[in-house]
Coordinates of C-alpha atoms and ligand atoms in Angstrom, one line a residue:
X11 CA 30.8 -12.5 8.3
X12 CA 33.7 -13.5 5.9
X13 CA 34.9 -12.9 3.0
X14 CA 33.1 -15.4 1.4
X15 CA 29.7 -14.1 2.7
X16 CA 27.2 -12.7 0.6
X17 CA 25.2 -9.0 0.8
X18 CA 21.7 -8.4 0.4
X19 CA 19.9 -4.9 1.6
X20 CA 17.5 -1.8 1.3
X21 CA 17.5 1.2 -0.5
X22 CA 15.0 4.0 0.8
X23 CA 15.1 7.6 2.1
X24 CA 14.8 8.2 4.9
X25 CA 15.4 4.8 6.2
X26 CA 14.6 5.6 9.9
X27 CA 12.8 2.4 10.6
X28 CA 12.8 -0.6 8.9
X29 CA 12.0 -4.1 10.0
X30 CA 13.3 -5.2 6.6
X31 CA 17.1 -6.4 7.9
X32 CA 15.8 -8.0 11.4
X33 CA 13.0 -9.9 9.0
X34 CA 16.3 -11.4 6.1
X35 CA 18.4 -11.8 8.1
X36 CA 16.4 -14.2 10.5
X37 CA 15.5 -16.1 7.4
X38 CA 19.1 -16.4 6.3
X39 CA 20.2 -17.7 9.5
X40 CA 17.1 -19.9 9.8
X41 CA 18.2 -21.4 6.7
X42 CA 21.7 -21.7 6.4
X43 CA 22.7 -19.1 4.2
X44 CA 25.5 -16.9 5.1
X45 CA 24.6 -13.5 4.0
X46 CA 24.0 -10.1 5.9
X47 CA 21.2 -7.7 5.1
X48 CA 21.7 -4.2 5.5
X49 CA 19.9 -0.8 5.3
X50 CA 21.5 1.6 3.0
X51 CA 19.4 5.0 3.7
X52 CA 20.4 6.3 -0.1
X53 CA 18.8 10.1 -1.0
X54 CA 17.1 10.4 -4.2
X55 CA 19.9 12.1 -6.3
X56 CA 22.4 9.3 -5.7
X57 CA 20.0 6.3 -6.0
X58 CA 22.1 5.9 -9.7
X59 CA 25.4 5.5 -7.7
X60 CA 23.8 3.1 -4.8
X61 CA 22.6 0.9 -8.1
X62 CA 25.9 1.1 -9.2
X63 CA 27.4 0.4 -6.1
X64 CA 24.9 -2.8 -5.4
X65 CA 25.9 -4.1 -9.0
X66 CA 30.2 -3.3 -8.5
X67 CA 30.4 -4.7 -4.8
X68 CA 28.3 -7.9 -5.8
X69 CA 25.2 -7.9 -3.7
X70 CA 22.9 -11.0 -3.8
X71 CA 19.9 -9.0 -4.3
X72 CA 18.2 -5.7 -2.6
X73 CA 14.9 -4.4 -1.4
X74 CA 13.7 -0.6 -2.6
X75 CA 11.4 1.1 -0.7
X76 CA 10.0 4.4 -0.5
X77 CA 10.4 7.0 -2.7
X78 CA 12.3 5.0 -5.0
X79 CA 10.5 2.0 -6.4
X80 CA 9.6 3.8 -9.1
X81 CA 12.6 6.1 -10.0
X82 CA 15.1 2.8 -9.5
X83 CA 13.1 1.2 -13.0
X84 CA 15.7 3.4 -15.1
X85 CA 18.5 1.9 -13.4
X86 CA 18.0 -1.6 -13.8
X87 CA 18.7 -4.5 -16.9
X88 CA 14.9 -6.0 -16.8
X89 CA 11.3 -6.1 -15.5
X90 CA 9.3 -9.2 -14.3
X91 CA 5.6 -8.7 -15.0
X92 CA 4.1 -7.6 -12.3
X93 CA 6.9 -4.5 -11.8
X94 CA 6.7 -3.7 -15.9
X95 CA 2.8 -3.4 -15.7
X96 CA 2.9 -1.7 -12.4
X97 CA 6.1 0.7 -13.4
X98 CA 7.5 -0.1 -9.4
X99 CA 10.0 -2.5 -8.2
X100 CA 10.3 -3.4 -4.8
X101 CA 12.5 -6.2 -5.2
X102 CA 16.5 -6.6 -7.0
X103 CA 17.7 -9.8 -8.2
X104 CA 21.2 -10.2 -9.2
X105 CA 21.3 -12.9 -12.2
X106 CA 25.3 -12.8 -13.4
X107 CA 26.1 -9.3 -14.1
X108 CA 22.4 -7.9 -15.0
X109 CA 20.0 -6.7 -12.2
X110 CA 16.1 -7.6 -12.8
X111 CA 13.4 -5.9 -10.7
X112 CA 10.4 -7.0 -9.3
X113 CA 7.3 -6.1 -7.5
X114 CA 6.7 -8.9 -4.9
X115 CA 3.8 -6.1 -3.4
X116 CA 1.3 -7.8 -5.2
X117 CA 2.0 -11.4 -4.8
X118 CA 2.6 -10.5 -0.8
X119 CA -0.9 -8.6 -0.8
X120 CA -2.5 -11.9 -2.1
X121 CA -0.4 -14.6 0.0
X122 CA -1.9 -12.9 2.9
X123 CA -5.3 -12.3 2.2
X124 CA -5.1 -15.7 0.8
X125 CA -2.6 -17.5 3.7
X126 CA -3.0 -15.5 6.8
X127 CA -6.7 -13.3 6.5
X128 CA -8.3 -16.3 5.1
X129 CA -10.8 -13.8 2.9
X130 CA -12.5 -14.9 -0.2
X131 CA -12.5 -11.8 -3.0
X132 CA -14.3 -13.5 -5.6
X133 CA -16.9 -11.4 -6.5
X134 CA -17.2 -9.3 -3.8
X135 CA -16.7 -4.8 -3.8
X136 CA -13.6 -3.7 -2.7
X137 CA -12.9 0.1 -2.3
X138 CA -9.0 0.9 -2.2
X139 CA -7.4 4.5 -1.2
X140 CA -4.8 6.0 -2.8
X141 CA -3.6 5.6 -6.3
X142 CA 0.4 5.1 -5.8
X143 CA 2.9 2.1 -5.8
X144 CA 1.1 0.0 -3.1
X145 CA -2.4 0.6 -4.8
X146 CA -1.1 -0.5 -7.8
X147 CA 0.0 -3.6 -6.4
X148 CA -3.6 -4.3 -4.5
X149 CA -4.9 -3.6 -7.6
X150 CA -3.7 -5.9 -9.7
X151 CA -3.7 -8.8 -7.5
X152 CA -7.3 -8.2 -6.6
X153 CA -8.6 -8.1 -10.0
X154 CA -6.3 -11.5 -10.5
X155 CA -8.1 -13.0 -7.9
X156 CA -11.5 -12.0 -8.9
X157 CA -13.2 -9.0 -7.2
X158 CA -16.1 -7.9 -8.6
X159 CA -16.0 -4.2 -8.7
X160 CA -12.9 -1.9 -7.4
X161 CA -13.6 1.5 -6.4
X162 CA -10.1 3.7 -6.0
X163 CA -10.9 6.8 -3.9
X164 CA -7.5 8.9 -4.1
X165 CA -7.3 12.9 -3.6
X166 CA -5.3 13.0 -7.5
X167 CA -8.3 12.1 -9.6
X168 CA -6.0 11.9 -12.9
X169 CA -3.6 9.5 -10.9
X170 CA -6.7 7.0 -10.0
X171 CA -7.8 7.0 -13.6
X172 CA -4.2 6.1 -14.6
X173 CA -4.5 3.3 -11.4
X174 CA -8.0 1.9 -12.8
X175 CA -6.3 1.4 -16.2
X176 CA -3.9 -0.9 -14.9
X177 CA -7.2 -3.5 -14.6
X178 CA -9.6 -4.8 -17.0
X179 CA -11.7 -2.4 -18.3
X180 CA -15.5 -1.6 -16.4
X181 CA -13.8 -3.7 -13.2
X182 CA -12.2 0.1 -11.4
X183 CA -14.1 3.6 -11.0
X184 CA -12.7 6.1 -9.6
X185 CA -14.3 8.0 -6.9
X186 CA -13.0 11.7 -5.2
X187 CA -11.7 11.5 -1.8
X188 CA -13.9 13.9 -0.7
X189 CA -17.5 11.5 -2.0
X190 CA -15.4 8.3 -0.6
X191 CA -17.2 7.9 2.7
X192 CA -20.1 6.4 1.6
X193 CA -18.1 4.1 -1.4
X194 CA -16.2 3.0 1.6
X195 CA -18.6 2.6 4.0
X196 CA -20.4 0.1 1.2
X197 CA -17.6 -1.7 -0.1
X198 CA -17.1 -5.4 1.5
X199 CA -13.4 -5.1 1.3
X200 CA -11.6 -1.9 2.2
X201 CA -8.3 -1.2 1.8
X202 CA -6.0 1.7 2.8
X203 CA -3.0 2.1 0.7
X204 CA -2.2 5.8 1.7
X205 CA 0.4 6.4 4.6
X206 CA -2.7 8.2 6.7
X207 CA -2.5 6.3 9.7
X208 CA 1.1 6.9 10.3
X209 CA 0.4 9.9 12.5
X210 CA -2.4 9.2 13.8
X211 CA -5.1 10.0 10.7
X212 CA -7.8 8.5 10.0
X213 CA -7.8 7.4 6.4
X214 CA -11.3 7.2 5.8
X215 CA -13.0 10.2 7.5
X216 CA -16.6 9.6 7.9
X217 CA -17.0 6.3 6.2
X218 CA -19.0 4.1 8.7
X219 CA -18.1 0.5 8.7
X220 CA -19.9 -2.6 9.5
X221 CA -20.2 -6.1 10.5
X222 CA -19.1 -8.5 7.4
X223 CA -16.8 -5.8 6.0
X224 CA -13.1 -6.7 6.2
X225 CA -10.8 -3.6 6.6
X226 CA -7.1 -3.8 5.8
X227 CA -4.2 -1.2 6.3
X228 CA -1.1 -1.6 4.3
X229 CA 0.3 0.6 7.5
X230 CA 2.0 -1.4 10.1
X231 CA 3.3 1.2 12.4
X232 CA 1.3 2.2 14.6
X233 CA 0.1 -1.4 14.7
X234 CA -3.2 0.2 15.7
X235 CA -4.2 2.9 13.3
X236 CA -7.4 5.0 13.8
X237 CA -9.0 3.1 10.6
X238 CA -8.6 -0.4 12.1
X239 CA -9.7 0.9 15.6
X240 CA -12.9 2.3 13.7
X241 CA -13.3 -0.9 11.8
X242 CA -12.7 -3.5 14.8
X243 CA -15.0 -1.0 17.1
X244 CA -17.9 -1.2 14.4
X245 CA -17.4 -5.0 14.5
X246 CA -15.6 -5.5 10.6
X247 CA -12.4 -7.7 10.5
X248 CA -9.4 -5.6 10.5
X249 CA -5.9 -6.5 9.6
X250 CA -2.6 -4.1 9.8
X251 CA -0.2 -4.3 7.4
X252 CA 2.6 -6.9 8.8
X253 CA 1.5 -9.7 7.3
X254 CA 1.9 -8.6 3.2
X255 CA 5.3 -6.9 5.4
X256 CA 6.0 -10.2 5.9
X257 CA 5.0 -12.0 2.9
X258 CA 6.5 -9.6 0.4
X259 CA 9.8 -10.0 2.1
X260 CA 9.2 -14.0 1.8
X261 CA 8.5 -13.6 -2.1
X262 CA 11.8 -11.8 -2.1
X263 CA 13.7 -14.5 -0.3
X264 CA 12.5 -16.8 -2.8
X265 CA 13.4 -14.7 -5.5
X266 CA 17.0 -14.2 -4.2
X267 CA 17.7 -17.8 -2.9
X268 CA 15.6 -20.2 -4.3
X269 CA 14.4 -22.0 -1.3
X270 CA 11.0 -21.6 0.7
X271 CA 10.8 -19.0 3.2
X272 CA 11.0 -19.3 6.6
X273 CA 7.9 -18.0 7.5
X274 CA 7.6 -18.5 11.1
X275 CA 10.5 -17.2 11.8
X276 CA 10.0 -14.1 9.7
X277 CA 6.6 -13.6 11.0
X278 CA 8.1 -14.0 14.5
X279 CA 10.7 -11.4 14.0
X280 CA 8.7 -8.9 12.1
X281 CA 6.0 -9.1 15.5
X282 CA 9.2 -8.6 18.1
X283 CA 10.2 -5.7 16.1
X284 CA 7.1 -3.8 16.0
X285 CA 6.7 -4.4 19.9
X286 CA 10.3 -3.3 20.5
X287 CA 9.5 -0.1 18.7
X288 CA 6.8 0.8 20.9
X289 CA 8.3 0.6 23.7
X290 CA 11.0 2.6 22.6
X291 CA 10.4 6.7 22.9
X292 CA 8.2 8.0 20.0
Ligands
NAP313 P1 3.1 6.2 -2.6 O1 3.5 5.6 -3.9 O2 3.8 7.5 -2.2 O3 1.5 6.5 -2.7 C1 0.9 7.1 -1.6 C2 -0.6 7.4 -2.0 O4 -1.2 7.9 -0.9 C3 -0.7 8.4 -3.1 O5 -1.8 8.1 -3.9 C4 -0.8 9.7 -2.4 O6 -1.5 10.7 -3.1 C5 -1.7 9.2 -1.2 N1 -1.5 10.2 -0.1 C6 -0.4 10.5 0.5 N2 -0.6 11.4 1.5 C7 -2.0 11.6 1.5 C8 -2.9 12.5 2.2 N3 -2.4 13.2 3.2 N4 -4.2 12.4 1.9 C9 -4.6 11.6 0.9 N5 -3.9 10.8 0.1 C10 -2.5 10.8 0.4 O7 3.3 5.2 -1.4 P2 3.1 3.6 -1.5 O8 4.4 3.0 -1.8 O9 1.9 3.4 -2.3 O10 2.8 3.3 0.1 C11 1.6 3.7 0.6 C12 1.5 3.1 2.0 O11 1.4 1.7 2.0 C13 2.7 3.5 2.9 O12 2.2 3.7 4.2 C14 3.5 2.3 2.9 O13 4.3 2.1 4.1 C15 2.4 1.2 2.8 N6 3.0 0.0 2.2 C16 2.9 -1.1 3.0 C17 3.3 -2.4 2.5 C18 3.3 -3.6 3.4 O14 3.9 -4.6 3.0 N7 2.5 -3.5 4.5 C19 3.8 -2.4 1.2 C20 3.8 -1.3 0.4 C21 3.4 -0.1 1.0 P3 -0.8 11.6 -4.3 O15 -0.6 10.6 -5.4 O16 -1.8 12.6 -4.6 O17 0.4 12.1 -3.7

């Protein structure tokens, strides 16, 4: 580092793992660009000052994660689309003095069902859980790529008819968590964009799943939730959540820097970080 290098980083709380730096700053180095990525864990009442801060010290750009993609919308100078319609940001670009946000969820959930899953949406039944940022995001990007019908099973009822809104009208129900087994268990694509899985719940109780059906979990850690050992065991295709991890943080690159991502080598590092973790103590 020198005093000519540049400062991007990540705003969340708590911040106790994050593959975010490892994954930018490989892609900086990997393309030439001297900057450092940081994590800045920032506690809700002084995400204001951290914004501040980011905008006074000069940083290139910054990530926002958990709980404050939404609350960090008052702080900033503009929306792109996706984050105005959605009402999160996940994503801080620097442009002179003014600080834009975006949401690069919902182009990364597409890149990698598109890119890395291979799956074809188009027409098909997709049944989401949870009705919060990263539901949002799925949301939107499915009904831009053409799925049928969208069933959001969420425990807030009011919250998933606020979700369903956010698509064209007739294309999202809503169904209670507590009916969602058998929505699940019927829907060709499935995706689980609550944090169940983190320790070790199952996200979809009951729901039975099936050959055909494609099951993805916006968790990555544990790489192996109890939903996508279900799914695989049942015979569906099952996908973790690295890869939008990884193609979020690409779309956010881009943002920031202009250039094509280094994918490889984000990919690469975002895999060695996960398997360092679990080998570490839990
Ligand atoms: P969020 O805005 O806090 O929303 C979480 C949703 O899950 C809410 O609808 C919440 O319900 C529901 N939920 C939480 N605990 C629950 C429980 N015990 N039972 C039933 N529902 C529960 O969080 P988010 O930003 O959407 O993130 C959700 C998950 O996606 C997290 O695990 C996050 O790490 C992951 N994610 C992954 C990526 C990726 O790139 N792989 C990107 C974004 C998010 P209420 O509304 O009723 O509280």
């Amino acid at each position: 580092m020198s005093g000519a290098s540049g400062f991007a980083g990540v705003l969340g709380w708590p911040l106790e793992f994050t593959l975010s730096p490892a994954i930018h700053n490989a892609a900086f180095r990997a393309t030439g660009i001297d900057w450092n990525y940081m994590a800045f864990p920032v506690p809700p009442d002084r995400l204001g000052e951290a914004v501040a801060g980011l905008r006074a010290l000069g940083a290139m750009g910054a990530n926002v994660t958990m709980p404050h993609k939404s609350a960090v919308v008052g702080h900033l100078d503009d929306l792109s689309g996706d984050a105005r319609s959605i009402g999160a940001v996940n994503t801080i670009q620097r442009v002179g003095d003014r600080l834009i946000g975006h949401n690069t969820d919902v182009d990364g959930f597409a890149e990698f069902l598109i890119g890395d899953a291979g799956v074809e949406v188009a027409g098909r039944t997709a049944a989401v859980l949870g009705a919060g940022g990263a539901a949002r995001a799925v949301l939107r990007a499915l009904a831009a790529m053409g799925v049928a019908d969208i069933h959001v099973v969420a425990r807030d009822p009011a919250k998933a008819e606020r979700l369903a809104e956010l698509v064209p009208a007739g294309l999202a129900s809503v169904t209670p968590e507590g009916a969602g087994a058998s929505v699940i268990g019927a829907a060709e694509l499935v995706v689980n964009a609550t944090p169940l899985g983190m320790r070790g719940e199952d996200a979809a109780p009951g729901a039975v799943f099936r050959p055909g059906q494609c099951v993805i979990d916006l968790v990555y850690w544990p790489p192996q939730t109890p939903l996508l050992e279900r799914a695989r065991g049942a015979g569906a295709q099952a996908w973790g959540g690295l890869g939008m991890l990884v193609r979020q943080a690409a779309a956010s690159f881009t943002i920031w820097t202009g250039q094509d991502p280094p994918l490889e080598v984000m990919s690469a590092v975002a895999l060695h970080g996960l398997r360092a973790r679990g080998k570490q103590p839990q």
